[in-house]
Amino acid sequence: MEFRGISNVWFARQWGFEFLAREGLSRMASTCEAPLKKRRCVVFVMQGPLNPGLYLVGTPIGNLEDITLRALRVLKSADVILAEDTRHSGKLLQHYGIKTSLMSYHKFNEFERERTVLKRLQQGEVVALISDAGTPGISDPGTELVKLCVGENIPVIPVPGPSAVVAALSISGLPTDEFAFVGFLPKHAGLRRERLLLSANQTKMQIFFVPPHKLLQFLEEASPIFCYSRRCVIAREMTKIHEEFWRGTLGEAKEAFLVRKPKGEITVLIEGKANCVIETPLESQIEDELRELITGGNSISMVAANGKTKML
């Protein structure tokens, strides 16, 4: 094995970055000192120091091999890494020998942390933000911090990585030209129903994140609203050992998961509206939903506005 055109051979060996470049096969071969003639060569292009700013780094959704080389470089070079769960992310960093300090950043402390992080960014530091899996800021903490940085003209740099949405979409077998990512549904039944009705009337595919213990509830609520015959895909534990893809109609899914108790992270894709008749809420149903909203602590004015919208 030869190392050519590498500014730090030890770094390449230590991290195990091996690109088997062969003559005429890869542009990366141009970094070698001489044409490759059926010889194995490790090519690793080292870049300069990172510019100051907030880096949103995508991390694996299961399989650690899915992390990108750029993500590793940013995480290793950053002054600090903001992590949703430091214990969970610590395992990822340990796996790759990254010793950058971790700082917890989650929905319970994000307001407190944002001021501290903003100050460090204004001082010219490199801050990396990661979530437990996938891209931070997408159904994860990070959105408010990004807004603050944009408002203060602090650079925000995306470092793309694995995505449960795109991964599930790519293998769905359903039309993928248009889709809408809904994410997690609200906790209140009335608000969930309202969101499902809105999604059911869309002609584009709808994508949801569903906790495993709420999958049956989701299917029971979505099936009559979307139409029992609407096709769907349920992707579970993607990129992990027990990865599974279930395909069928919403009605079939409801029956299938009556007895099955799924575990792990679940992404549900439902095809867009075609010829189904979408169910509209009855007045009695609206009254029940508004009563639940009031019981849940919502203000009368907000509930009244909600009810007016439903009656239109």
Short mmCIF file of C-alpha atoms in Angstrom, two decimals:
data_model
loop_
_atom_site.label_atom_id
_atom_site.label_comp_id
_atom_site.label_asym_id
_atom_site.label_seq_id
_atom_site.Cartn_x
_atom_site.Cartn_y
_atom_site.Cartn_z
CA MET A 1 0.00 0.00 0.00
CA GLU A 2 1.39 3.39 -0.97
CA PHE A 3 0.50 6.82 0.38
CA ARG A 4 0.83 9.56 -2.23
CA GLY A 5 -0.23 13.21 -2.30
CA ILE A 6 -1.18 13.19 1.37
CA SER A 7 -0.21 16.06 3.64
CA ASN A 8 -0.48 13.92 6.77
CA VAL A 9 0.16 10.22 6.25
CA TRP A 10 -0.16 9.39 9.94
CA PHE A 11 -3.61 11.00 10.02
CA ALA A 12 -4.77 8.93 7.07
CA ARG A 13 -3.46 5.68 8.58
CA GLN A 14 -4.84 6.51 12.02
CA TRP A 15 -8.35 7.14 10.76
CA GLY A 16 -8.37 4.44 8.12
CA PHE A 17 -9.47 6.61 5.20
CA GLU A 18 -8.75 4.41 2.24
CA PHE A 19 -9.83 5.23 -1.29
CA LEU A 20 -8.70 2.63 -3.79
CA ALA A 21 -7.95 4.86 -6.75
CA ARG A 22 -7.09 3.22 -10.04
CA GLU A 23 -5.90 4.77 -13.26
CA GLY A 24 -8.73 6.55 -15.06
CA LEU A 25 -11.24 5.53 -12.38
CA SER A 26 -11.32 8.50 -10.04
CA ARG A 27 -10.59 12.20 -10.18
CA MET A 28 -8.98 11.83 -6.79
CA ALA A 29 -6.17 9.94 -8.51
CA SER A 30 -4.94 13.29 -9.81
CA THR A 31 -3.59 14.07 -6.35
CA CYS A 32 -1.04 11.30 -6.75
CA GLU A 33 2.47 12.18 -7.88
CA ALA A 34 2.44 9.84 -10.87
CA PRO A 35 -0.14 7.94 -12.92
CA LEU A 36 -1.39 4.83 -11.16
CA LYS A 37 -0.71 1.61 -12.98
CA LYS A 38 -2.83 -1.01 -11.29
CA ARG A 39 -1.31 -0.07 -7.95
CA ARG A 40 -3.36 0.45 -4.81
CA CYS A 41 -3.03 3.97 -3.50
CA VAL A 42 -4.59 5.75 -0.54
CA VAL A 43 -5.63 9.26 -1.49
CA PHE A 44 -6.74 11.66 1.23
CA VAL A 45 -7.04 15.36 0.51
CA MET A 46 -6.42 17.45 3.62
CA GLN A 47 -8.12 20.83 3.66
CA GLY A 48 -7.26 24.00 5.57
CA PRO A 49 -8.63 25.11 8.96
CA LEU A 50 -12.39 25.50 9.34
CA ASN A 51 -13.87 28.97 9.12
CA PRO A 52 -15.60 30.18 12.32
CA GLY A 53 -19.33 29.53 12.51
CA LEU A 54 -22.06 27.10 13.47
CA TYR A 55 -21.80 23.76 11.66
CA LEU A 56 -24.94 21.59 11.52
CA VAL A 57 -23.48 18.11 11.18
CA GLY A 58 -25.53 15.14 10.00
CA THR A 59 -24.77 11.93 11.91
CA PRO A 60 -25.73 8.27 11.27
CA ILE A 61 -29.32 7.20 11.87
CA GLY A 62 -28.07 3.75 12.85
CA ASN A 63 -25.08 2.38 10.97
CA LEU A 64 -21.91 4.20 12.05
CA GLU A 65 -20.35 3.59 8.63
CA ASP A 66 -22.78 6.11 7.13
CA ILE A 67 -20.96 9.13 8.56
CA THR A 68 -19.19 11.31 6.00
CA LEU A 69 -15.50 12.17 5.91
CA ARG A 70 -16.37 15.85 6.08
CA ALA A 71 -18.49 15.29 9.19
CA LEU A 72 -15.56 13.56 10.90
CA ARG A 73 -13.20 16.38 9.98
CA VAL A 74 -15.59 19.05 11.30
CA LEU A 75 -16.24 17.17 14.55
CA LYS A 76 -12.53 16.63 15.13
CA SER A 77 -11.62 20.26 14.33
CA ALA A 78 -14.45 22.05 16.19
CA ASP A 79 -13.85 23.93 19.43
CA VAL A 80 -16.95 22.37 20.96
CA ILE A 81 -19.73 19.96 19.93
CA LEU A 82 -23.32 20.61 20.99
CA ALA A 83 -25.11 17.29 21.45
CA GLU A 84 -28.73 16.44 22.20
CA ASP A 85 -27.61 13.54 24.40
CA THR A 86 -23.93 13.63 25.38
CA ARG A 87 -23.91 9.96 26.44
CA HIS A 88 -25.36 8.82 23.13
CA SER A 89 -23.12 11.06 21.02
CA GLY A 90 -20.12 10.22 23.18
CA LYS A 91 -20.22 6.66 21.85
CA LEU A 92 -20.08 7.94 18.27
CA LEU A 93 -17.12 10.20 19.01
CA GLN A 94 -15.32 7.47 20.91
CA HIS A 95 -15.79 5.09 17.99
CA TYR A 96 -13.89 7.50 15.73
CA GLY A 97 -11.36 8.65 18.32
CA ILE A 98 -12.68 12.22 18.42
CA LYS A 99 -11.77 14.01 21.64
CA THR A 100 -13.53 17.36 21.07
CA SER A 101 -15.39 18.52 24.19
CA LEU A 102 -19.14 17.94 24.33
CA MET A 103 -21.82 20.32 25.62
CA SER A 104 -25.42 19.22 26.15
CA TYR A 105 -28.01 21.05 24.07
CA HIS A 106 -31.62 19.89 24.21
CA LYS A 107 -35.16 21.23 24.49
CA PHE A 108 -34.90 21.63 28.28
CA ASN A 109 -31.79 23.84 28.28
CA GLU A 110 -31.62 25.34 24.78
CA PHE A 111 -32.54 28.88 25.88
CA GLU A 112 -29.83 28.88 28.55
CA ARG A 113 -27.25 27.36 26.20
CA GLU A 114 -28.00 29.63 23.23
CA ARG A 115 -26.60 32.75 24.90
CA THR A 116 -23.40 30.95 25.89
CA VAL A 117 -22.96 29.45 22.43
CA LEU A 118 -23.73 32.75 20.70
CA LYS A 119 -21.00 34.46 22.71
CA ARG A 120 -18.46 31.79 21.74
CA LEU A 121 -19.43 32.10 18.09
CA GLN A 122 -19.05 35.87 18.22
CA GLN A 123 -15.53 35.31 19.54
CA GLY A 124 -14.69 33.36 16.37
CA GLU A 125 -15.01 29.77 17.53
CA VAL A 126 -16.07 26.76 15.47
CA VAL A 127 -19.17 25.14 16.99
CA ALA A 128 -20.58 21.84 15.70
CA LEU A 129 -24.21 20.91 16.39
CA ILE A 130 -25.35 17.29 16.22
CA SER A 131 -28.53 15.45 17.17
CA ASP A 132 -28.95 11.86 18.32
CA ALA A 133 -29.42 10.81 14.70
CA GLY A 134 -29.71 12.49 11.33
CA THR A 135 -29.65 16.24 10.73
CA PRO A 136 -30.02 18.65 13.69
CA GLY A 137 -32.85 21.15 13.52
CA ILE A 138 -35.20 18.72 11.73
CA SER A 139 -37.62 17.46 14.40
CA ASP A 140 -34.71 18.06 16.79
CA PRO A 141 -33.30 21.03 18.76
CA GLY A 142 -31.37 23.60 16.76
CA THR A 143 -33.91 25.74 14.93
CA GLU A 144 -33.83 28.62 17.43
CA LEU A 145 -30.03 28.64 17.57
CA VAL A 146 -29.89 28.87 13.78
CA LYS A 147 -32.33 31.81 13.85
CA LEU A 148 -30.16 33.60 16.40
CA CYS A 149 -27.04 33.07 14.32
CA VAL A 150 -28.74 34.29 11.15
CA GLY A 151 -29.95 37.38 13.00
CA GLU A 152 -26.41 38.10 14.23
CA ASN A 153 -24.86 37.46 10.79
CA ILE A 154 -22.92 34.47 12.12
CA PRO A 155 -22.18 31.90 9.40
CA VAL A 156 -24.30 28.74 9.55
CA ILE A 157 -22.79 25.88 7.56
CA PRO A 158 -24.63 22.64 6.68
CA VAL A 159 -22.69 19.38 6.71
CA PRO A 160 -25.18 16.98 5.05
CA GLY A 161 -25.47 13.41 6.20
CA PRO A 162 -27.87 10.48 6.59
CA SER A 163 -31.60 11.24 6.51
CA ALA A 164 -34.42 8.92 7.58
CA VAL A 165 -36.81 10.87 5.35
CA VAL A 166 -34.76 10.55 2.16
CA ALA A 167 -33.72 6.97 2.93
CA ALA A 168 -37.33 5.84 3.37
CA LEU A 169 -38.46 7.85 0.36
CA SER A 170 -35.85 6.27 -1.91
CA ILE A 171 -36.96 2.68 -1.23
CA SER A 172 -40.70 3.34 -0.89
CA GLY A 173 -41.77 2.33 -4.38
CA LEU A 174 -44.30 5.18 -4.24
CA PRO A 175 -44.29 8.37 -6.37
CA THR A 176 -41.44 10.55 -5.10
CA ASP A 177 -41.70 13.63 -7.32
CA GLU A 178 -43.43 15.58 -4.53
CA PHE A 179 -43.58 14.99 -0.79
CA ALA A 180 -44.22 16.80 2.49
CA PHE A 181 -42.39 16.05 5.73
CA VAL A 182 -44.81 16.32 8.67
CA GLY A 183 -42.62 14.85 11.41
CA PHE A 184 -44.19 14.02 14.78
CA LEU A 185 -47.90 14.71 15.29
CA PRO A 186 -49.23 16.83 18.21
CA LYS A 187 -50.07 15.13 21.50
CA HIS A 188 -53.69 16.37 21.67
CA ALA A 189 -56.17 14.20 19.76
CA GLY A 190 -57.99 17.19 18.30
CA LEU A 191 -54.82 18.77 16.95
CA ARG A 192 -53.65 15.41 15.59
CA ARG A 193 -56.91 14.96 13.73
CA GLU A 194 -56.70 18.46 12.32
CA ARG A 195 -53.18 17.83 11.05
CA LEU A 196 -54.13 14.46 9.56
CA LEU A 197 -57.08 16.02 7.72
CA LEU A 198 -54.77 18.64 6.27
CA SER A 199 -52.28 15.98 5.13
CA ALA A 200 -54.96 13.66 3.76
CA ASN A 201 -56.12 16.29 1.28
CA GLN A 202 -52.66 16.74 -0.23
CA THR A 203 -51.78 15.16 -3.58
CA LYS A 204 -48.13 14.78 -2.54
CA MET A 205 -46.73 12.02 -0.36
CA GLN A 206 -46.88 12.63 3.41
CA ILE A 207 -44.03 11.52 5.68
CA PHE A 208 -44.39 11.09 9.45
CA PHE A 209 -42.15 10.16 12.36
CA VAL A 210 -44.08 7.86 14.71
CA PRO A 211 -42.95 6.53 18.12
CA PRO A 212 -43.20 2.70 18.14
CA HIS A 213 -45.67 2.60 21.03
CA LYS A 214 -47.99 4.97 19.12
CA LEU A 215 -47.91 3.27 15.72
CA LEU A 216 -51.22 1.44 16.16
CA GLN A 217 -52.89 4.62 17.41
CA PHE A 218 -51.53 6.48 14.39
CA LEU A 219 -52.87 3.84 11.97
CA GLU A 220 -56.28 3.76 13.67
CA GLU A 221 -56.59 7.54 13.40
CA ALA A 222 -55.08 7.92 9.93
CA SER A 223 -56.84 5.04 8.15
CA PRO A 224 -60.40 6.47 8.06
CA ILE A 225 -59.14 9.99 7.38
CA PHE A 226 -56.74 9.17 4.55
CA CYS A 227 -58.81 6.24 3.17
CA TYR A 228 -58.20 2.59 4.08
CA SER A 229 -57.06 1.82 0.54
CA ARG A 230 -54.31 4.46 0.53
CA ARG A 231 -50.88 2.86 0.04
CA CYS A 232 -48.23 3.30 2.69
CA VAL A 233 -44.74 2.20 3.68
CA ILE A 234 -43.63 1.69 7.27
CA ALA A 235 -39.84 1.87 7.61
CA ARG A 236 -38.43 0.62 10.90
CA GLU A 237 -34.89 0.62 12.31
CA MET A 238 -33.36 1.82 9.03
CA THR A 239 -29.65 1.00 8.55
CA LYS A 240 -29.67 -1.09 11.75
CA ILE A 241 -29.54 -4.87 12.27
CA HIS A 242 -33.33 -5.28 12.46
CA GLU A 243 -34.12 -2.98 9.52
CA GLU A 244 -37.60 -3.66 8.13
CA PHE A 245 -39.86 -2.22 5.43
CA TRP A 246 -43.58 -2.99 5.49
CA ARG A 247 -45.64 -2.16 2.39
CA GLY A 248 -49.39 -2.26 1.86
CA THR A 249 -52.52 -0.18 2.41
CA LEU A 250 -53.40 1.72 5.56
CA GLY A 251 -56.22 -0.74 6.22
CA GLU A 252 -53.84 -3.69 5.91
CA ALA A 253 -51.30 -1.96 8.11
CA LYS A 254 -53.89 -1.40 10.82
CA GLU A 255 -54.74 -5.11 10.86
CA ALA A 256 -51.09 -6.20 10.69
CA PHE A 257 -50.00 -4.10 13.66
CA LEU A 258 -52.92 -5.06 15.87
CA VAL A 259 -50.87 -8.04 17.04
CA ARG A 260 -47.34 -6.86 16.29
CA LYS A 261 -45.53 -4.69 18.81
CA PRO A 262 -42.85 -2.87 16.81
CA LYS A 263 -39.70 -1.50 18.40
CA GLY A 264 -37.23 1.12 17.25
CA GLU A 265 -37.58 4.32 15.27
CA ILE A 266 -40.35 4.38 12.67
CA THR A 267 -40.94 6.48 9.56
CA VAL A 268 -44.34 6.23 7.87
CA LEU A 269 -44.93 7.28 4.26
CA ILE A 270 -48.46 7.65 2.85
CA GLU A 271 -49.13 8.25 -0.83
CA GLY A 272 -50.87 11.41 -1.97
CA LYS A 273 -54.62 11.83 -2.43
CA ALA A 274 -56.08 10.24 -5.54
CA ASN A 275 -59.73 9.21 -5.72
CA CYS A 276 -60.45 8.75 -2.02
CA VAL A 277 -63.30 10.61 -0.35
CA ILE A 278 -61.75 12.40 2.62
CA GLU A 279 -63.75 12.29 5.82
CA THR A 280 -64.74 15.66 7.31
CA PRO A 281 -65.36 16.14 11.05
CA LEU A 282 -68.92 16.02 12.42
CA GLU A 283 -70.15 18.77 14.75
CA SER A 284 -70.16 16.37 17.71
CA GLN A 285 -66.56 15.41 16.98
CA ILE A 286 -65.57 19.08 16.88
CA GLU A 287 -67.24 19.67 20.26
CA ASP A 288 -65.36 16.73 21.79
CA GLU A 289 -62.06 18.01 20.41
CA LEU A 290 -62.62 21.56 21.68
CA ARG A 291 -63.57 20.21 25.11
CA GLU A 292 -60.30 18.27 25.19
CA LEU A 293 -58.35 21.40 24.27
CA ILE A 294 -59.93 23.33 27.16
CA THR A 295 -59.24 20.47 29.58
CA GLY A 296 -55.64 20.43 28.35
CA GLY A 297 -55.09 23.99 29.58
CA ASN A 298 -55.54 25.97 26.36
CA SER A 299 -56.98 29.49 26.63
CA ILE A 300 -60.64 30.11 25.77
CA SER A 301 -59.72 32.58 23.02
CA MET A 302 -57.42 30.07 21.35
CA VAL A 303 -60.04 27.31 21.59
CA ALA A 304 -62.72 29.65 20.19
CA ALA A 305 -60.52 30.52 17.23
CA ASN A 306 -59.85 26.84 16.68
CA GLY A 307 -63.56 26.05 16.71
CA LYS A 308 -64.36 28.86 14.28
CA THR A 309 -61.76 27.51 11.86
CA LYS A 310 -63.24 24.02 12.04
CA MET A 311 -66.78 25.26 11.34
CA LEU A 312 -65.77 27.05 8.12
#
